[in-house]
Amino acid sequence: MSERGWDSILLYGNAWRKDPFRSLVNFNFSGDHALARLSRSGEVTATFSDPWDAEIAAGKLQPDFEKAFAAGASAIAGLEFMEERFVTACGTLPVSATADVEELRRVKTAEEIGCIQQACDLADRGYQHFAHVIEPGMREFELVAEVEAFLKTNGAEDNFMLIASGGTEVVGMKPPTDRKFQMGDSVTTELTPQVNGYYAQICRTLVLGEPSREQFKAFEIFSEAQGAAQDLIQPGITAAAAARAQNDVFRKYGYGEYTGAKYTRVRGHCLGLYPDETPHILEDVDYVLKQDMVVIAHPNTYLPLSGYMVFGDTLLITETGNTRLNKTEKKLFTK
Amino acid sequence: MKRGLITWDKTELPPSVFEARLVRARAALAKHDLPALLVYSDVWRSTEGRHLTNFMPYWNRSLIVIPREQGPVLLCGLSPRVYPWIKSVTVFEEIRPASKLVPALLQLCAERAWTKLGVLDLPRLTHEIYLPLAASSLGISDVKLELTDDAEIAMHQRAEQMAREILVAELPKGVGLTDYQLSGLLERAFRRAGAEDLVLLFSTGDSAPRPARGAMLGDKYSVAVALEYRGHWARLTRGLPL
């Protein structure tokens, strides 16, 4: 704040993007809006739109939430996804502190890493449960219900989860449908449980029945690509290099076209208080990775061999390399 | 988050319901002499867009554009790989990829020679969308719509009925468990019944209802449920003893 000449900053959170608020006040509010005010002297106050949140967190209650912004501030983290009526209530247009706060959030403290490790452990157990309960005839949303129940029973605050099932016609993951699993299906999922505010992720593919030669071949490519990123990632490496290491494996096997936006989104991303933190692992992102950042490298994409396939683990960047925080076996799962 | 079953049961909400809603939206446009209506939609702010088109962004943000004379257009932050699925559960025939939403919107307006646009609940538009839109040459104005009809009320009643039935059946199972464990039981029951989203808050009387935190429930507790069933929310609180 001193560097920027800011006297005070606001950190705004809403029901979707709680992360700016929780980066200062790690309280899991359940109402629509929350706002933390940080003065340069270090004083922190929290204001909530919901009376239950205000009571539990011993914060201020402001049901007419526009009034929470009346005092204005030098800058706001989360400004971009604030409703315009709140921005107007600030009086003069505030500066965005979002990028600065996100940069501060990228390098995790020991306590934050501990939370992410807990989330990773839960992701591992959640995937074990996923692989245990899935069976032909079960519907996608029924499997998700079982996994959600397991994760919540074991302390997850929330979970971001996508799924897909089928064969080479499957081009991406989405929320669960009522499709019934069939023998021969390739079932992909990413589990992203949240513990104490922090998300970790695991991506795995499971085949119902004996995998085909093509499914094995595809998995070998995905495994090699993820391994290439894991071998490379360390402080000083760019996100672009981590993406290129993965994509080059696909290119080596003649599948380079499947590393582009038509077939895939990103080759990984950072994790923390938001499940899809930046920088994204993409070949055009020159951000230099730092020690104590937490990233997932996942070369998830479509291949004509197998349809959409996923494979990825959460990695903690250490002084000299990285540590894989997931313990789940790196294999093509079968049942 | 939205990880339950997202679908469109046309026996439950026939296409004619959405046609009637779009007719009402277009009437509002005609009244204000506007060529199109913009509806913002994200993971949490999905109710208005869902009402008009049945679209629910399970992730990311999107802009829904309802022209006065043509079919609705979705400017979508999600990958084109999921567009066939989106089309199967919404009224959209045209979906445009829009990793940058405002440029995609301005492009659409230029193509259709629109110089102004109505925005549903303009003061609640997110700043990131509002700022470049207000700075553009496009004239934007606030439009209010009545988003309640018989079909909407019936769906809320269905959601409330689901919340009530499952809560009454599952609530007694929490005796002697932690709130985490009861949360798991409720997640399973609600998601299997087709809940898209679920927010659970627990209280044992020592504080306001709050998210599960590993507390023992004893034999006197209450659970507040906010349940989203096919885009329609219901909120219900029940305590034990029932």
mmCIF file of C-alpha atoms in Angstrom, chain A residues 72-262:
data_model
loop_
_atom_site.group_PDB
_atom_site.id
_atom_site.type_symbol
_atom_site.label_atom_id
_atom_site.label_comp_id
_atom_site.label_asym_id
_atom_site.label_seq_id
_atom_site.Cartn_x
_atom_site.Cartn_y
_atom_site.Cartn_z
ATOM 1 C CA GLY A 72 -14.693 4.926 -0.544
ATOM 2 C CA ALA A 73 -11.105 3.675 -0.601
ATOM 3 C CA SER A 74 -7.888 4.143 -2.514
ATOM 4 C CA ALA A 75 -8.229 0.826 -4.293
ATOM 5 C CA ILE A 76 -10.375 -2.296 -4.420
ATOM 6 C CA ALA A 77 -9.423 -5.940 -4.939
ATOM 7 C CA GLY A 78 -12.308 -7.632 -6.717
ATOM 8 C CA LEU A 79 -13.412 -4.363 -8.342
ATOM 9 C CA GLU A 80 -13.942 -6.092 -11.693
ATOM 10 C CA PHE A 81 -16.770 -8.327 -10.531
ATOM 11 C CA MET A 82 -18.456 -5.794 -8.256
ATOM 12 C CA GLU A 83 -21.894 -4.654 -9.275
ATOM 13 C CA GLU A 84 -21.768 -1.192 -10.816
ATOM 14 C CA ARG A 85 -24.095 0.210 -8.136
ATOM 15 C CA PHE A 86 -21.381 -0.539 -5.575
ATOM 16 C CA VAL A 87 -18.726 1.193 -7.665
ATOM 17 C CA THR A 88 -20.973 4.216 -8.043
ATOM 18 C CA ALA A 89 -21.474 4.290 -4.271
ATOM 19 C CA CYS A 90 -17.715 4.745 -3.820
ATOM 20 C CA GLY A 91 -17.983 8.264 -5.216
ATOM 21 C CA THR A 92 -14.799 8.647 -7.225
ATOM 22 C CA LEU A 93 -13.852 5.667 -9.393
ATOM 23 C CA PRO A 94 -11.473 3.499 -7.330
ATOM 24 C CA VAL A 95 -8.291 1.937 -8.640
ATOM 25 C CA SER A 96 -8.247 -1.835 -9.009
ATOM 26 C CA ALA A 97 -6.038 -3.634 -6.509
ATOM 27 C CA THR A 98 -6.988 -7.030 -7.928
ATOM 28 C CA ALA A 99 -3.739 -7.726 -9.788
ATOM 29 C CA ASP A 100 -1.572 -6.632 -6.868
ATOM 30 C CA VAL A 101 -3.487 -8.744 -4.386
ATOM 31 C CA GLU A 102 -3.478 -11.747 -6.734
ATOM 32 C CA GLU A 103 0.294 -11.470 -7.065
ATOM 33 C CA LEU A 104 0.620 -11.423 -3.270
ATOM 34 C CA ARG A 105 -1.625 -14.489 -3.084
ATOM 35 C CA ARG A 106 0.388 -16.545 -5.565
ATOM 36 C CA VAL A 107 3.231 -17.297 -3.157
ATOM 37 C CA LYS A 108 1.735 -19.322 -0.337
ATOM 38 C CA THR A 109 2.607 -19.231 3.355
ATOM 39 C CA ALA A 110 3.330 -22.421 5.294
ATOM 40 C CA GLU A 111 -0.166 -22.266 6.741
ATOM 41 C CA GLU A 112 -1.719 -21.950 3.296
ATOM 42 C CA ILE A 113 0.368 -24.831 2.003
ATOM 43 C CA GLY A 114 -0.872 -26.884 4.941
ATOM 44 C CA CYS A 115 -4.475 -26.202 3.922
ATOM 45 C CA ILE A 116 -3.737 -27.105 0.314
ATOM 46 C CA GLN A 117 -2.047 -30.338 1.431
ATOM 47 C CA GLN A 118 -5.194 -31.209 3.387
ATOM 48 C CA ALA A 119 -7.277 -30.483 0.302
ATOM 49 C CA CYS A 120 -4.932 -32.671 -1.764
ATOM 50 C CA ASP A 121 -5.283 -35.524 0.700
ATOM 51 C CA LEU A 122 -9.040 -35.178 0.461
ATOM 52 C CA ALA A 123 -8.866 -35.056 -3.343
ATOM 53 C CA ASP A 124 -6.888 -38.319 -3.270
ATOM 54 C CA ARG A 125 -9.402 -39.985 -0.978
ATOM 55 C CA GLY A 126 -12.245 -38.549 -3.021
ATOM 56 C CA TYR A 127 -10.828 -40.072 -6.181
ATOM 57 C CA GLN A 128 -10.397 -43.422 -4.459
ATOM 58 C CA HIS A 129 -14.070 -43.218 -3.559
ATOM 59 C CA PHE A 130 -14.955 -42.222 -7.120
ATOM 60 C CA ALA A 131 -13.114 -45.270 -8.474
ATOM 61 C CA HIS A 132 -14.649 -47.522 -5.830
ATOM 62 C CA VAL A 133 -18.317 -46.632 -6.296
ATOM 63 C CA ILE A 134 -18.552 -46.189 -10.068
ATOM 64 C CA GLU A 135 -20.236 -49.041 -11.884
ATOM 65 C CA PRO A 136 -21.926 -49.669 -15.216
ATOM 66 C CA GLY A 137 -25.554 -48.582 -15.136
ATOM 67 C CA MET A 138 -24.962 -45.783 -12.651
ATOM 68 C CA ARG A 139 -25.758 -42.321 -13.977
ATOM 69 C CA GLU A 140 -23.192 -39.544 -14.062
ATOM 70 C CA PHE A 141 -25.097 -37.339 -11.613
ATOM 71 C CA GLU A 142 -25.541 -40.242 -9.206
ATOM 72 C CA LEU A 143 -21.783 -40.761 -9.119
ATOM 73 C CA VAL A 144 -21.275 -37.054 -8.489
ATOM 74 C CA ALA A 145 -23.778 -37.278 -5.614
ATOM 75 C CA GLU A 146 -21.710 -40.066 -4.043
ATOM 76 C CA VAL A 147 -18.460 -38.146 -4.433
ATOM 77 C CA GLU A 148 -19.984 -34.942 -3.076
ATOM 78 C CA ALA A 149 -21.339 -36.836 -0.090
ATOM 79 C CA PHE A 150 -17.906 -38.311 0.586
ATOM 80 C CA LEU A 151 -16.084 -35.000 0.305
ATOM 81 C CA LYS A 152 -18.563 -33.139 2.502
ATOM 82 C CA THR A 153 -18.570 -35.917 5.081
ATOM 83 C CA ASN A 154 -14.819 -35.546 5.273
ATOM 84 C CA GLY A 155 -14.741 -31.810 5.708
ATOM 85 C CA ALA A 156 -14.772 -30.190 2.280
ATOM 86 C CA GLU A 157 -16.263 -26.707 2.262
ATOM 87 C CA ASP A 158 -16.935 -26.940 -1.424
ATOM 88 C CA ASN A 159 -15.807 -28.815 -4.502
ATOM 89 C CA PHE A 160 -15.488 -27.942 -8.142
ATOM 90 C CA MET A 161 -16.064 -31.030 -10.233
ATOM 91 C CA LEU A 162 -16.510 -31.769 -13.910
ATOM 92 C CA ILE A 163 -17.072 -35.150 -15.499
ATOM 93 C CA ALA A 164 -17.498 -36.878 -18.840
ATOM 94 C CA SER A 165 -18.044 -40.434 -19.970
ATOM 95 C CA GLY A 166 -18.088 -42.310 -23.244
ATOM 96 C CA GLY A 167 -15.699 -42.888 -26.117
ATOM 97 C CA THR A 168 -14.124 -40.907 -28.909
ATOM 98 C CA GLU A 169 -17.247 -38.785 -29.276
ATOM 99 C CA VAL A 170 -16.461 -37.076 -25.937
ATOM 100 C CA VAL A 171 -14.709 -33.742 -26.538
ATOM 101 C CA GLY A 172 -14.775 -32.170 -23.083
ATOM 102 C CA MET A 173 -16.010 -32.302 -19.515
ATOM 103 C CA LYS A 174 -19.089 -30.581 -18.128
ATOM 104 C CA PRO A 175 -21.528 -30.949 -15.243
ATOM 105 C CA PRO A 176 -22.975 -34.430 -14.884
ATOM 106 C CA THR A 177 -25.760 -35.610 -17.149
ATOM 107 C CA ASP A 178 -28.155 -38.500 -16.649
ATOM 108 C CA ARG A 179 -26.107 -40.700 -18.980
ATOM 109 C CA LYS A 180 -25.580 -44.233 -17.673
ATOM 110 C CA PHE A 181 -22.026 -45.553 -17.572
ATOM 111 C CA GLN A 182 -21.296 -48.408 -19.948
ATOM 112 C CA MET A 183 -18.528 -50.986 -20.199
ATOM 113 C CA GLY A 184 -15.686 -49.593 -22.263
ATOM 114 C CA ASP A 185 -16.414 -46.012 -21.221
ATOM 115 C CA SER A 186 -13.572 -43.664 -20.562
ATOM 116 C CA VAL A 187 -14.688 -41.688 -17.490
ATOM 117 C CA THR A 188 -12.826 -38.450 -16.866
ATOM 118 C CA THR A 189 -13.080 -36.201 -13.858
ATOM 119 C CA GLU A 190 -11.391 -33.360 -12.100
ATOM 120 C CA LEU A 191 -12.019 -33.117 -8.383
ATOM 121 C CA THR A 192 -11.268 -29.825 -6.678
ATOM 122 C CA PRO A 193 -12.145 -29.951 -2.991
ATOM 123 C CA GLN A 194 -11.809 -26.860 -0.822
ATOM 124 C CA VAL A 195 -10.487 -27.073 2.740
ATOM 125 C CA ASN A 196 -10.290 -23.996 4.980
ATOM 126 C CA GLY A 197 -10.777 -21.873 1.892
ATOM 127 C CA TYR A 198 -8.063 -23.490 -0.243
ATOM 128 C CA TYR A 199 -8.592 -25.653 -3.301
ATOM 129 C CA ALA A 200 -6.489 -28.552 -4.563
ATOM 130 C CA GLN A 201 -7.139 -30.577 -7.666
ATOM 131 C CA ILE A 202 -6.658 -34.015 -9.136
ATOM 132 C CA CYS A 203 -7.464 -35.150 -12.683
ATOM 133 C CA ARG A 204 -7.699 -38.818 -13.552
ATOM 134 C CA THR A 205 -9.246 -41.056 -16.211
ATOM 135 C CA LEU A 206 -10.869 -44.408 -15.502
ATOM 136 C CA VAL A 207 -11.904 -47.056 -18.012
ATOM 137 C CA LEU A 208 -14.794 -49.374 -17.234
ATOM 138 C CA GLY A 209 -13.585 -52.808 -18.299
ATOM 139 C CA GLU A 210 -10.340 -53.604 -20.079
ATOM 140 C CA PRO A 211 -8.870 -50.501 -21.719
ATOM 141 C CA SER A 212 -8.403 -50.640 -25.445
ATOM 142 C CA ARG A 213 -4.980 -50.389 -27.044
ATOM 143 C CA GLU A 214 -5.891 -46.840 -28.069
ATOM 144 C CA GLN A 215 -6.877 -45.850 -24.538
ATOM 145 C CA PHE A 216 -3.566 -47.190 -23.204
ATOM 146 C CA LYS A 217 -1.666 -45.407 -25.955
ATOM 147 C CA ALA A 218 -3.453 -42.149 -25.188
ATOM 148 C CA PHE A 219 -2.753 -42.465 -21.492
ATOM 149 C CA GLU A 220 0.949 -43.016 -22.162
ATOM 150 C CA ILE A 221 1.023 -39.705 -24.035
ATOM 151 C CA PHE A 222 -0.832 -37.871 -21.254
ATOM 152 C CA SER A 223 1.397 -39.416 -18.601
ATOM 153 C CA GLU A 224 4.552 -38.444 -20.479
ATOM 154 C CA ALA A 225 3.246 -34.905 -20.986
ATOM 155 C CA GLN A 226 2.340 -34.412 -17.344
ATOM 156 C CA GLY A 227 5.677 -35.919 -16.343
ATOM 157 C CA ALA A 228 7.511 -33.521 -18.638
ATOM 158 C CA ALA A 229 5.919 -30.567 -16.859
ATOM 159 C CA GLN A 230 6.513 -32.034 -13.437
ATOM 160 C CA ASP A 231 10.176 -32.645 -14.279
ATOM 161 C CA LEU A 232 10.588 -29.077 -15.484
ATOM 162 C CA ILE A 233 8.656 -26.938 -13.019
ATOM 163 C CA GLN A 234 10.861 -25.053 -10.575
ATOM 164 C CA PRO A 235 11.437 -21.432 -9.623
ATOM 165 C CA GLY A 236 12.494 -19.379 -12.648
ATOM 166 C CA ILE A 237 10.637 -21.485 -15.212
ATOM 167 C CA THR A 238 7.901 -19.662 -17.122
ATOM 168 C CA ALA A 239 4.320 -20.842 -17.364
ATOM 169 C CA ALA A 240 4.922 -20.907 -21.111
ATOM 170 C CA ALA A 241 7.787 -23.372 -20.738
ATOM 171 C CA ALA A 242 5.653 -25.643 -18.558
ATOM 172 C CA ALA A 243 2.944 -25.594 -21.213
ATOM 173 C CA ARG A 244 5.404 -26.134 -24.033
ATOM 174 C CA ALA A 245 6.935 -29.142 -22.289
ATOM 175 C CA GLN A 246 3.506 -30.781 -22.260
ATOM 176 C CA ASN A 247 2.491 -29.766 -25.753
ATOM 177 C CA ASP A 248 5.803 -30.913 -27.227
ATOM 178 C CA VAL A 249 5.025 -34.466 -26.135
ATOM 179 C CA PHE A 250 1.772 -34.360 -28.098
ATOM 180 C CA ARG A 251 3.640 -32.886 -31.066
ATOM 181 C CA LYS A 252 6.250 -35.634 -30.872
ATOM 182 C CA TYR A 253 3.520 -38.223 -31.335
ATOM 183 C CA GLY A 254 1.813 -36.298 -34.132
ATOM 184 C CA TYR A 255 -1.019 -34.836 -32.061
ATOM 185 C CA GLY A 256 0.102 -31.217 -31.914
ATOM 186 C CA GLU A 257 -3.173 -29.907 -33.304
ATOM 187 C CA TYR A 258 -4.938 -31.172 -30.171
ATOM 188 C CA THR A 259 -3.023 -28.782 -27.922
ATOM 189 C CA GLY A 260 -4.866 -25.711 -29.216
ATOM 190 C CA ALA A 261 -7.979 -23.887 -28.082
ATOM 191 C CA LYS A 262 -10.240 -25.959 -30.311
#
